[in-house]
Amino acid sequence: MDRFKFHFCFMFLFFILGMPLRVQAEQDVDTVLILNSYHQGFAWTDEQMEGIREEVKASGKELGIYVEYLDWKKFPTDHNEKGFYDLIHYKYADKKMDVVICTDDSAFQFALKYRDDLFKSAPIVFSGVGETSYEELVASRDNYTGIMQVMDPYGTILAAKQINPELNTIYVIYDNTKSGKTIGSECVEAANQISENIQVVLLNNLATESILEKVWAADENSIVLMTNYVLDGKWVYLSQEKFCEQVSKVSKVPIYHLYHFGMGHGILGGDMILGTIQGTEAARLALLILSGTDADEIPILNEDTNQMMFDYTVMQKFGISKSELPQGSMVINEPPNFFEIYRTQIVAAIIVFIVLIAFTISLLFYIHKIRSMQRKLEENHEELTQLYEEITASDEEMRAQYDEIIEAHELLEVSNNKLLRLTQHDTLTGLYNRHYLYHVLDVILKVNQMPCALYFLDLDNFKYVNDTLGHTLGDTLLKEISDKMNGIMKDGIHLVRLGGDEFVFFYENISDKKEVEEFALKILSVFEQPYQIEDNALLISGSLGIALSPDNGKSVEILLKNADMAMYYIKSRGKKGYYFFDDSLEEMMRDRVGIERKFASALENNEFFVVYQPQICPEHESICGYEALARWNSEGALISPLKFIKIAEESGFIISLGEWILRKACTDIANLNRESNKEYFISVNVSVIQLLQNDFAEKVIQIIEETKINPAQLILEVTESVFMESSEQIKEHLIKLREKSIGIALDDFGTGYSSLAYLKDFPITTLKVDKLFIDSITNSEEMDNITDTIIQMGHNMNMKVVAEGVEAENQVLYLKKSHCDLIQGFFYAKPMVFEELKRFVSTF
């Protein structure tokens, strides 16, 4: 609710400050109001606006144009509609609109609904409205016209089937907006029309990470079909262009799209609708109305504004030739042919050749003339002498022309060298570029068939440098890092900048793995000292993946893919290091995908369960509470929490799983306390992913109210690494929960990042001493002192101290002597299911 209030207030303030989004408005010209359904910067909307502007400009007609954005993709609510209504009413109450142009469904629906109230019954021109949406929006024709949006998933799928006759699976990506679901249904219907053997997999309900995993696992007879996708399955807003690039980066199969704005971002192609044509036609219809034509007399256009279009770069990636494409397809990004590349040089060479021919003909002519004069020498010696002088002058002139030709040839050679450098080098850093890697180094690798190493380097967290300090400073940092990396180069090593913050080292003729590792350490040494950029000391690190040839691949493309996989593995282990590719990475990825696929059905099939381990008060030898621990029985086999919890966190599934565990634990402890007439507390682990959710605190309070547990009997356990993620946001959640009397325990204390500053700043009520210290009790005087210090420090800060992992009697005696508040471990009891726990409580 607060987000929508802010959105409206921002638009209102923008108007009050006198900065309306308008191009031109005067009293003596026709006025046009353009209502866009979506936000500025949304590619589809920007394309339609471009078409409108170009058509108006081409007409030469002077218009007063106002532009507004409903922003319905991000805020599809009645509250947003009311705020937009108030804004339009306030800004344009005293203005008469001659035409209202609406791009897409939401703006058209808004204009129809409020036309009499806001626009004084002005005629309406719409664009980008599908046939299904049109039929739902209007009952009869009333002073409007427009151009329909004709989607053609049938043509795109048919083209994909023509390119790969073995096509058997289509992964359709669309969002859960109304328009997204409509397009998704049309895709399914089109696939069924083409072949009943094509399986359609719908990805609209998945989070971004899950979609990427699905695409990565697709087999070679599959395609990905992207449509309208700006909100993922968790309703998180996405940039369509960036999401296209994310999908193309992991996809091993071609990606098709129904919208033109997907081109240039890793999309192969498709029968695409062009927003610029929609905008152009809408503007043309508006100009007809302004010229005096009644809107109802102008037929609604239902024309095909699509173009079968393919990206040559992506075609090359998948080995697709132009002959495989449907007839009439447009191919973009196709490199020019030899004549187009060297047009200037060829023309110059032809001119030179013509000059040489002319020179030869002239020379032959003068030779003939000389011979004629020689024959006449005896008749007219004076004439012969004069003619000789003319020949001498002509010869000098030809020599001068020849010198000019030589000079032109030398200039042409210099230009060729400059052009060659531009095609093979990065303009920012001066390093070799991607073209050099694929067209020069790949040839060297395949021809020489030598052992080599390819290092894939990605700078850690470089995005934050650009976001916080600006791209100019980021470019300066990239140049300094490039200069420093150049300083460690030697013969046989090539340094390439792939783009952004990604670099590749290509090491020829390696002797052994040790040599490769030594150079990897040299690369990482570049980041040991901070970089001084202007007034900023920037300490940056890098993650390095390494692939060896021929073991890990015999082409640059395969080596780069495998090194990329190794690089992402080292990032998942904490970044800042290097790792060699091995087959286990692919196996690990397959295991991860398998576990992730089982998550949703596992929760539905009650495969997860909770076990409880008692926490004992040593002073009275009585049970005070329990820790709830998650377990998973998948198809009769227990999967270790150490394995599935991390994957659940990385995929986002931990949000649903964590909520289920918390509700289950609160329900069980409430029942146990009611049956035994006790006041046991329950301690539940929460992940940093849960804590980073905006509604985490509200969700916990809601579960407490539903299960009717006393808030003081709930303790949430967090790990020390939580404080390093987003301390302010997490701190707000914990303070709000602590105000409700909920306890906060710091788990595994002493093994991570904790400091006294964090303990003072955060509302921690309990310290849990890690098993590492407990195992060393009575075995190491130094560790005993540390354990005593932790217990004493916790008491001094009014915190309870829990020792976990206690397994021996001497440990219990020592902890009692040290006045530890609670003891948890196998010495008293192992974790047990709820029914077993109730029996244990009755006999303890």
PDB file of C-alpha atoms in Angstrom, residues 353-616:
ATOM      1  CA  PHE A 353      44.267  -0.643 -62.545  1.00  0.00           C
ATOM      2  CA  ILE A 354      42.388   1.658 -64.926  1.00  0.00           C
ATOM      3  CA  VAL A 355      45.107   4.294 -64.529  1.00  0.00           C
ATOM      4  CA  LEU A 356      47.774   1.687 -65.270  1.00  0.00           C
ATOM      5  CA  ILE A 357      45.855   0.514 -68.346  1.00  0.00           C
ATOM      6  CA  ALA A 358      45.495   4.112 -69.478  1.00  0.00           C
ATOM      7  CA  PHE A 359      49.185   4.626 -68.805  1.00  0.00           C
ATOM      8  CA  THR A 360      50.039   1.528 -70.876  1.00  0.00           C
ATOM      9  CA  ILE A 361      47.794   2.605 -73.738  1.00  0.00           C
ATOM     10  CA  SER A 362      49.283   6.100 -73.637  1.00  0.00           C
ATOM     11  CA  LEU A 363      52.781   4.653 -73.628  1.00  0.00           C
ATOM     12  CA  LEU A 364      52.028   2.452 -76.623  1.00  0.00           C
ATOM     13  CA  PHE A 365      50.467   5.407 -78.389  1.00  0.00           C
ATOM     14  CA  TYR A 366      53.570   7.569 -77.829  1.00  0.00           C
ATOM     15  CA  ILE A 367      55.886   4.764 -78.892  1.00  0.00           C
ATOM     16  CA  HIS A 368      53.972   4.537 -82.112  1.00  0.00           C
ATOM     17  CA  LYS A 369      54.149   8.274 -82.457  1.00  0.00           C
ATOM     18  CA  ILE A 370      57.910   8.271 -81.849  1.00  0.00           C
ATOM     19  CA  ARG A 371      58.405   5.667 -84.539  1.00  0.00           C
ATOM     20  CA  SER A 372      56.372   7.786 -86.950  1.00  0.00           C
ATOM     21  CA  MET A 373      58.473  10.783 -86.145  1.00  0.00           C
ATOM     22  CA  GLN A 374      61.639   8.796 -86.640  1.00  0.00           C
ATOM     23  CA  ARG A 375      60.468   7.954 -90.135  1.00  0.00           C
ATOM     24  CA  LYS A 376      59.842  11.631 -90.760  1.00  0.00           C
ATOM     25  CA  LEU A 377      63.099  12.731 -89.141  1.00  0.00           C
ATOM     26  CA  GLU A 378      64.867  13.201 -92.389  1.00  0.00           C
ATOM     27  CA  GLU A 379      61.987  15.283 -93.735  1.00  0.00           C
ATOM     28  CA  ASN A 380      61.600  17.639 -90.812  1.00  0.00           C
ATOM     29  CA  HIS A 381      64.321  17.573 -88.184  1.00  0.00           C
ATOM     30  CA  GLU A 382      62.922  20.638 -86.433  1.00  0.00           C
ATOM     31  CA  GLU A 383      59.475  19.080 -86.099  1.00  0.00           C
ATOM     32  CA  LEU A 384      61.065  15.896 -84.700  1.00  0.00           C
ATOM     33  CA  THR A 385      62.983  17.879 -82.096  1.00  0.00           C
ATOM     34  CA  GLN A 386      59.834  19.688 -81.006  1.00  0.00           C
ATOM     35  CA  LEU A 387      57.938  16.414 -80.793  1.00  0.00           C
ATOM     36  CA  TYR A 388      60.752  14.906 -78.670  1.00  0.00           C
ATOM     37  CA  GLU A 389      60.412  17.760 -76.205  1.00  0.00           C
ATOM     38  CA  GLU A 390      56.673  17.062 -75.927  1.00  0.00           C
ATOM     39  CA  ILE A 391      57.365  13.398 -75.235  1.00  0.00           C
ATOM     40  CA  THR A 392      59.886  14.327 -72.527  1.00  0.00           C
ATOM     41  CA  ALA A 393      57.327  16.584 -70.816  1.00  0.00           C
ATOM     42  CA  SER A 394      54.668  13.860 -70.971  1.00  0.00           C
ATOM     43  CA  ASP A 395      57.063  11.343 -69.479  1.00  0.00           C
ATOM     44  CA  GLU A 396      57.756  13.620 -66.483  1.00  0.00           C
ATOM     45  CA  GLU A 397      54.018  14.067 -65.963  1.00  0.00           C
ATOM     46  CA  MET A 398      53.495  10.264 -66.016  1.00  0.00           C
ATOM     47  CA  ARG A 399      56.292   9.800 -63.484  1.00  0.00           C
ATOM     48  CA  ALA A 400      54.577  12.310 -61.175  1.00  0.00           C
ATOM     49  CA  GLN A 401      51.286  10.424 -61.564  1.00  0.00           C
ATOM     50  CA  TYR A 402      53.053   7.148 -60.784  1.00  0.00           C
ATOM     51  CA  ASP A 403      54.512   8.624 -57.578  1.00  0.00           C
ATOM     52  CA  GLU A 404      51.015   9.689 -56.517  1.00  0.00           C
ATOM     53  CA  ILE A 405      49.733   6.134 -57.111  1.00  0.00           C
ATOM     54  CA  ILE A 406      52.527   4.673 -54.921  1.00  0.00           C
ATOM     55  CA  GLU A 407      51.690   7.152 -52.138  1.00  0.00           C
ATOM     56  CA  ALA A 408      47.981   6.262 -52.335  1.00  0.00           C
ATOM     57  CA  HIS A 409      48.861   2.558 -52.077  1.00  0.00           C
ATOM     58  CA  GLU A 410      50.924   3.179 -48.927  1.00  0.00           C
ATOM     59  CA  LEU A 411      48.053   5.126 -47.299  1.00  0.00           C
ATOM     60  CA  LEU A 412      45.692   2.297 -48.191  1.00  0.00           C
ATOM     61  CA  GLU A 413      47.987  -0.221 -46.465  1.00  0.00           C
ATOM     62  CA  VAL A 414      48.080   1.934 -43.288  1.00  0.00           C
ATOM     63  CA  SER A 415      44.270   2.118 -43.273  1.00  0.00           C
ATOM     64  CA  ASN A 416      44.024  -1.665 -43.597  1.00  0.00           C
ATOM     65  CA  ASN A 417      46.308  -2.137 -40.578  1.00  0.00           C
ATOM     66  CA  LYS A 418      44.213   0.271 -38.489  1.00  0.00           C
ATOM     67  CA  LEU A 419      41.003  -1.518 -39.521  1.00  0.00           C
ATOM     68  CA  LEU A 420      42.489  -4.904 -38.572  1.00  0.00           C
ATOM     69  CA  ARG A 421      43.425  -3.597 -35.117  1.00  0.00           C
ATOM     70  CA  LEU A 422      39.937  -2.205 -34.530  1.00  0.00           C
ATOM     71  CA  THR A 423      38.324  -5.576 -35.339  1.00  0.00           C
ATOM     72  CA  GLN A 424      40.573  -7.470 -32.902  1.00  0.00           C
ATOM     73  CA  HIS A 425      40.969  -5.102 -29.926  1.00  0.00           C
ATOM     74  CA  ASP A 426      38.748  -3.769 -27.132  1.00  0.00           C
ATOM     75  CA  THR A 427      38.279   0.008 -27.415  1.00  0.00           C
ATOM     76  CA  LEU A 428      38.318   0.684 -23.645  1.00  0.00           C
ATOM     77  CA  THR A 429      41.340  -1.338 -22.493  1.00  0.00           C
ATOM     78  CA  GLY A 430      43.259  -1.964 -25.721  1.00  0.00           C
ATOM     79  CA  LEU A 431      43.221  -5.729 -24.972  1.00  0.00           C
ATOM     80  CA  TYR A 432      42.234  -8.374 -27.500  1.00  0.00           C
ATOM     81  CA  ASN A 433      38.450  -8.782 -27.847  1.00  0.00           C
ATOM     82  CA  ARG A 434      35.926 -11.599 -28.315  1.00  0.00           C
ATOM     83  CA  HIS A 435      36.414 -11.560 -32.112  1.00  0.00           C
ATOM     84  CA  TYR A 436      40.125 -12.275 -31.642  1.00  0.00           C
ATOM     85  CA  LEU A 437      39.346 -15.114 -29.210  1.00  0.00           C
ATOM     86  CA  TYR A 438      36.953 -16.909 -31.575  1.00  0.00           C
ATOM     87  CA  HIS A 439      38.581 -16.143 -34.927  1.00  0.00           C
ATOM     88  CA  VAL A 440      42.303 -16.195 -34.137  1.00  0.00           C
ATOM     89  CA  LEU A 441      42.936 -18.164 -30.945  1.00  0.00           C
ATOM     90  CA  ASP A 442      40.368 -20.821 -31.876  1.00  0.00           C
ATOM     91  CA  VAL A 443      42.168 -21.362 -35.190  1.00  0.00           C
ATOM     92  CA  ILE A 444      45.547 -21.549 -33.404  1.00  0.00           C
ATOM     93  CA  LEU A 445      44.132 -24.149 -30.997  1.00  0.00           C
ATOM     94  CA  LYS A 446      42.581 -26.344 -33.716  1.00  0.00           C
ATOM     95  CA  VAL A 447      45.526 -26.157 -36.140  1.00  0.00           C
ATOM     96  CA  ASN A 448      48.397 -26.649 -33.682  1.00  0.00           C
ATOM     97  CA  GLN A 449      46.512 -29.121 -31.433  1.00  0.00           C
ATOM     98  CA  MET A 450      48.715 -28.135 -28.519  1.00  0.00           C
ATOM     99  CA  PRO A 451      48.075 -28.500 -24.774  1.00  0.00           C
ATOM    100  CA  CYS A 452      46.799 -25.189 -23.450  1.00  0.00           C
ATOM    101  CA  ALA A 453      44.841 -23.626 -20.606  1.00  0.00           C
ATOM    102  CA  LEU A 454      41.943 -21.177 -20.754  1.00  0.00           C
ATOM    103  CA  TYR A 455      41.351 -19.023 -17.668  1.00  0.00           C
ATOM    104  CA  PHE A 456      37.931 -17.362 -17.259  1.00  0.00           C
ATOM    105  CA  LEU A 457      38.222 -14.394 -14.820  1.00  0.00           C
ATOM    106  CA  ASP A 458      35.167 -12.581 -13.423  1.00  0.00           C
ATOM    107  CA  LEU A 459      35.599  -9.628 -11.046  1.00  0.00           C
ATOM    108  CA  ASP A 460      33.714 -10.141  -7.773  1.00  0.00           C
ATOM    109  CA  ASN A 461      30.997  -7.586  -6.960  1.00  0.00           C
ATOM    110  CA  PHE A 462      32.156  -5.205  -9.714  1.00  0.00           C
ATOM    111  CA  LYS A 463      28.506  -4.264 -10.270  1.00  0.00           C
ATOM    112  CA  TYR A 464      28.525  -2.446  -6.937  1.00  0.00           C
ATOM    113  CA  VAL A 465      31.405  -0.222  -8.108  1.00  0.00           C
ATOM    114  CA  ASN A 466      29.347   0.919 -11.126  1.00  0.00           C
ATOM    115  CA  ASP A 467      26.154   1.271  -9.096  1.00  0.00           C
ATOM    116  CA  THR A 468      27.704   3.284  -6.253  1.00  0.00           C
ATOM    117  CA  LEU A 469      30.583   5.210  -7.845  1.00  0.00           C
ATOM    118  CA  GLY A 470      29.412   5.460 -11.482  1.00  0.00           C
ATOM    119  CA  HIS A 471      30.383   3.847 -14.793  1.00  0.00           C
ATOM    120  CA  THR A 472      33.114   6.403 -15.535  1.00  0.00           C
ATOM    121  CA  LEU A 473      35.025   5.431 -12.403  1.00  0.00           C
ATOM    122  CA  GLY A 474      34.264   1.765 -13.159  1.00  0.00           C
ATOM    123  CA  ASP A 475      35.834   2.134 -16.624  1.00  0.00           C
ATOM    124  CA  THR A 476      38.917   3.729 -15.050  1.00  0.00           C
ATOM    125  CA  LEU A 477      39.207   0.784 -12.643  1.00  0.00           C
ATOM    126  CA  LEU A 478      38.900  -1.706 -15.543  1.00  0.00           C
ATOM    127  CA  LYS A 479      41.739   0.046 -17.411  1.00  0.00           C
ATOM    128  CA  GLU A 480      44.009   0.001 -14.363  1.00  0.00           C
ATOM    129  CA  ILE A 481      43.281  -3.687 -13.721  1.00  0.00           C
ATOM    130  CA  SER A 482      43.977  -4.412 -17.420  1.00  0.00           C
ATOM    131  CA  ASP A 483      47.296  -2.550 -17.223  1.00  0.00           C
ATOM    132  CA  LYS A 484      48.277  -4.523 -14.132  1.00  0.00           C
ATOM    133  CA  MET A 485      47.319  -7.836 -15.774  1.00  0.00           C
ATOM    134  CA  ASN A 486      49.393  -6.879 -18.817  1.00  0.00           C
ATOM    135  CA  GLY A 487      52.341  -6.620 -16.437  1.00  0.00           C
ATOM    136  CA  ILE A 488      52.244 -10.360 -15.655  1.00  0.00           C
ATOM    137  CA  MET A 489      52.042 -11.484 -19.289  1.00  0.00           C
ATOM    138  CA  LYS A 490      54.734 -13.486 -21.048  1.00  0.00           C
ATOM    139  CA  ASP A 491      55.263 -15.151 -24.441  1.00  0.00           C
ATOM    140  CA  GLY A 492      52.556 -17.627 -25.371  1.00  0.00           C
ATOM    141  CA  ILE A 493      49.829 -16.030 -23.252  1.00  0.00           C
ATOM    142  CA  HIS A 494      47.005 -13.963 -24.746  1.00  0.00           C
ATOM    143  CA  LEU A 495      44.793 -11.628 -22.660  1.00  0.00           C
ATOM    144  CA  VAL A 496      41.227 -11.020 -23.905  1.00  0.00           C
ATOM    145  CA  ARG A 497      38.433  -8.838 -22.545  1.00  0.00           C
ATOM    146  CA  LEU A 498      35.138 -10.600 -23.263  1.00  0.00           C
ATOM    147  CA  GLY A 499      33.102  -7.600 -22.135  1.00  0.00           C
ATOM    148  CA  GLY A 500      31.975  -5.980 -18.883  1.00  0.00           C
ATOM    149  CA  ASP A 501      34.112  -7.350 -16.038  1.00  0.00           C
ATOM    150  CA  GLU A 502      34.970 -10.673 -17.730  1.00  0.00           C
ATOM    151  CA  PHE A 503      38.470 -11.528 -19.001  1.00  0.00           C
ATOM    152  CA  VAL A 504      40.083 -14.582 -20.589  1.00  0.00           C
ATOM    153  CA  PHE A 505      43.748 -15.691 -20.444  1.00  0.00           C
ATOM    154  CA  PHE A 506      44.764 -18.161 -23.184  1.00  0.00           C
ATOM    155  CA  TYR A 507      47.990 -19.989 -22.276  1.00  0.00           C
ATOM    156  CA  GLU A 508      49.670 -21.864 -25.171  1.00  0.00           C
ATOM    157  CA  ASN A 509      51.932 -24.939 -24.897  1.00  0.00           C
ATOM    158  CA  ILE A 510      51.558 -25.586 -21.168  1.00  0.00           C
ATOM    159  CA  SER A 511      53.935 -28.197 -19.743  1.00  0.00           C
ATOM    160  CA  ASP A 512      51.994 -29.384 -16.671  1.00  0.00           C
ATOM    161  CA  LYS A 513      49.223 -28.471 -14.246  1.00  0.00           C
ATOM    162  CA  LYS A 514      51.664 -26.919 -11.783  1.00  0.00           C
ATOM    163  CA  GLU A 515      52.632 -24.330 -14.384  1.00  0.00           C
ATOM    164  CA  VAL A 516      48.936 -23.508 -14.887  1.00  0.00           C
ATOM    165  CA  GLU A 517      48.386 -23.109 -11.123  1.00  0.00           C
ATOM    166  CA  GLU A 518      51.418 -20.836 -10.749  1.00  0.00           C
ATOM    167  CA  PHE A 519      50.044 -18.478 -13.379  1.00  0.00           C
ATOM    168  CA  ALA A 520      46.577 -18.614 -11.736  1.00  0.00           C
ATOM    169  CA  LEU A 521      48.172 -17.329  -8.518  1.00  0.00           C
ATOM    170  CA  LYS A 522      49.885 -14.577 -10.527  1.00  0.00           C
ATOM    171  CA  ILE A 523      46.509 -13.504 -11.912  1.00  0.00           C
ATOM    172  CA  LEU A 524      44.953 -13.376  -8.432  1.00  0.00           C
ATOM    173  CA  SER A 525      47.970 -11.430  -7.117  1.00  0.00           C
ATOM    174  CA  VAL A 526      46.784  -8.518  -9.250  1.00  0.00           C
ATOM    175  CA  PHE A 527      44.010  -8.008  -6.666  1.00  0.00           C
ATOM    176  CA  GLU A 528      46.105  -8.188  -3.474  1.00  0.00           C
ATOM    177  CA  GLN A 529      46.461  -4.423  -3.112  1.00  0.00           C
ATOM    178  CA  PRO A 530      43.636  -1.849  -3.321  1.00  0.00           C
ATOM    179  CA  TYR A 531      43.309   0.333  -6.422  1.00  0.00           C
ATOM    180  CA  GLN A 532      43.427   4.072  -5.792  1.00  0.00           C
ATOM    181  CA  ILE A 533      40.845   5.642  -8.123  1.00  0.00           C
ATOM    182  CA  GLU A 534      40.407   9.373  -7.500  1.00  0.00           C
ATOM    183  CA  ASP A 535      39.669   9.552  -3.740  1.00  0.00           C
ATOM    184  CA  ASN A 536      38.579   5.907  -3.448  1.00  0.00           C
ATOM    185  CA  ALA A 537      40.707   2.959  -2.318  1.00  0.00           C
ATOM    186  CA  LEU A 538      38.973  -0.003  -3.999  1.00  0.00           C
ATOM    187  CA  LEU A 539      39.859  -3.520  -2.821  1.00  0.00           C
ATOM    188  CA  ILE A 540      38.464  -5.904  -5.412  1.00  0.00           C
ATOM    189  CA  SER A 541      38.833  -9.643  -5.918  1.00  0.00           C
ATOM    190  CA  GLY A 542      38.387 -12.085  -8.773  1.00  0.00           C
ATOM    191  CA  SER A 543      36.995 -15.594  -9.284  1.00  0.00           C
ATOM    192  CA  LEU A 544      38.925 -17.757 -11.743  1.00  0.00           C
ATOM    193  CA  GLY A 545      37.725 -20.856 -13.594  1.00  0.00           C
ATOM    194  CA  ILE A 546      40.273 -22.962 -15.529  1.00  0.00           C
ATOM    195  CA  ALA A 547      39.750 -25.457 -18.378  1.00  0.00           C
ATOM    196  CA  LEU A 548      42.551 -27.487 -19.973  1.00  0.00           C
ATOM    197  CA  SER A 549      42.863 -28.627 -23.575  1.00  0.00           C
ATOM    198  CA  PRO A 550      42.539 -31.280 -24.842  1.00  0.00           C
ATOM    199  CA  ASP A 551      41.119 -32.881 -21.638  1.00  0.00           C
ATOM    200  CA  ASN A 552      38.293 -30.352 -21.154  1.00  0.00           C
ATOM    201  CA  GLY A 553      37.668 -29.452 -24.800  1.00  0.00           C
ATOM    202  CA  LYS A 554      39.318 -28.930 -28.168  1.00  0.00           C
ATOM    203  CA  SER A 555      37.694 -25.637 -29.136  1.00  0.00           C
ATOM    204  CA  VAL A 556      37.560 -22.210 -27.566  1.00  0.00           C
ATOM    205  CA  GLU A 557      33.775 -22.398 -27.263  1.00  0.00           C
ATOM    206  CA  ILE A 558      33.815 -25.634 -25.191  1.00  0.00           C
ATOM    207  CA  LEU A 559      36.791 -24.533 -23.086  1.00  0.00           C
ATOM    208  CA  LEU A 560      35.086 -21.213 -22.352  1.00  0.00           C
ATOM    209  CA  LYS A 561      31.846 -22.950 -21.312  1.00  0.00           C
ATOM    210  CA  ASN A 562      33.671 -25.331 -18.958  1.00  0.00           C
ATOM    211  CA  ALA A 563      35.892 -22.603 -17.488  1.00  0.00           C
ATOM    212  CA  ASP A 564      32.750 -20.528 -16.938  1.00  0.00           C
ATOM    213  CA  MET A 565      31.206 -23.437 -15.016  1.00  0.00           C
ATOM    214  CA  ALA A 566      34.346 -23.737 -12.845  1.00  0.00           C
ATOM    215  CA  MET A 567      34.320 -19.984 -12.234  1.00  0.00           C
ATOM    216  CA  TYR A 568      30.708 -20.070 -11.023  1.00  0.00           C
ATOM    217  CA  TYR A 569      31.592 -22.975  -8.739  1.00  0.00           C
ATOM    218  CA  ILE A 570      34.325 -20.935  -7.013  1.00  0.00           C
ATOM    219  CA  LYS A 571      31.877 -18.026  -6.684  1.00  0.00           C
ATOM    220  CA  SER A 572      29.403 -20.348  -4.935  1.00  0.00           C
ATOM    221  CA  ARG A 573      32.167 -21.313  -2.492  1.00  0.00           C
ATOM    222  CA  GLY A 574      32.738 -17.727  -1.373  1.00  0.00           C
ATOM    223  CA  LYS A 575      34.477 -16.154  -4.426  1.00  0.00           C
ATOM    224  CA  LYS A 576      38.126 -14.999  -4.527  1.00  0.00           C
ATOM    225  CA  GLY A 577      40.034 -18.050  -5.774  1.00  0.00           C
ATOM    226  CA  TYR A 578      40.481 -20.452  -8.687  1.00  0.00           C
ATOM    227  CA  TYR A 579      39.132 -23.891  -9.599  1.00  0.00           C
ATOM    228  CA  PHE A 580      39.896 -26.424 -12.353  1.00  0.00           C
ATOM    229  CA  PHE A 581      36.974 -27.785 -14.337  1.00  0.00           C
ATOM    230  CA  ASP A 582      36.217 -31.481 -13.853  1.00  0.00           C
ATOM    231  CA  ASP A 583      33.348 -33.771 -14.788  1.00  0.00           C
ATOM    232  CA  SER A 584      32.013 -33.670 -11.245  1.00  0.00           C
ATOM    233  CA  LEU A 585      30.833 -30.103 -11.834  1.00  0.00           C
ATOM    234  CA  GLU A 586      28.395 -31.321 -14.472  1.00  0.00           C
ATOM    235  CA  GLU A 587      27.360 -34.200 -12.210  1.00  0.00           C
ATOM    236  CA  MET A 588      26.940 -31.746  -9.309  1.00  0.00           C
ATOM    237  CA  MET A 589      24.781 -29.531 -11.492  1.00  0.00           C
ATOM    238  CA  ARG A 590      22.612 -32.502 -12.478  1.00  0.00           C
ATOM    239  CA  ASP A 591      22.216 -33.539  -8.801  1.00  0.00           C
ATOM    240  CA  ARG A 592      21.259 -29.985  -7.889  1.00  0.00           C
ATOM    241  CA  VAL A 593      18.661 -29.813 -10.690  1.00  0.00           C
ATOM    242  CA  GLY A 594      17.253 -33.170  -9.556  1.00  0.00           C
ATOM    243  CA  ILE A 595      16.862 -32.007  -5.955  1.00  0.00           C
ATOM    244  CA  GLU A 596      15.361 -28.696  -7.046  1.00  0.00           C
ATOM    245  CA  ARG A 597      12.779 -30.463  -9.225  1.00  0.00           C
ATOM    246  CA  LYS A 598      11.592 -32.492  -6.216  1.00  0.00           C
ATOM    247  CA  PHE A 599      11.095 -29.510  -3.889  1.00  0.00           C
ATOM    248  CA  ALA A 600       7.533 -28.478  -4.777  1.00  0.00           C
ATOM    249  CA  SER A 601       6.088 -32.007  -4.869  1.00  0.00           C
ATOM    250  CA  ALA A 602       7.985 -32.931  -1.672  1.00  0.00           C
ATOM    251  CA  LEU A 603       6.184 -30.223   0.287  1.00  0.00           C
ATOM    252  CA  GLU A 604       2.813 -31.199  -1.208  1.00  0.00           C
ATOM    253  CA  ASN A 605       3.423 -34.920  -0.484  1.00  0.00           C
ATOM    254  CA  ASN A 606       4.469 -34.291   3.148  1.00  0.00           C
ATOM    255  CA  GLU A 607       7.964 -35.665   2.566  1.00  0.00           C
ATOM    256  CA  PHE A 608       9.434 -33.039   4.913  1.00  0.00           C
ATOM    257  CA  PHE A 609       9.110 -33.560   8.655  1.00  0.00           C
ATOM    258  CA  VAL A 610      10.381 -31.903  11.829  1.00  0.00           C
ATOM    259  CA  VAL A 611      12.435 -33.499  14.643  1.00  0.00           C
ATOM    260  CA  TYR A 612      13.013 -31.954  18.048  1.00  0.00           C
ATOM    261  CA  GLN A 613      16.093 -32.043  20.321  1.00  0.00           C
ATOM    262  CA  PRO A 614      15.596 -31.100  23.994  1.00  0.00           C
ATOM    263  CA  GLN A 615      17.547 -28.297  25.666  1.00  0.00           C
ATOM    264  CA  ILE A 616      18.247 -29.141  29.344  1.00  0.00           C
TER     265      ILE A 616
END
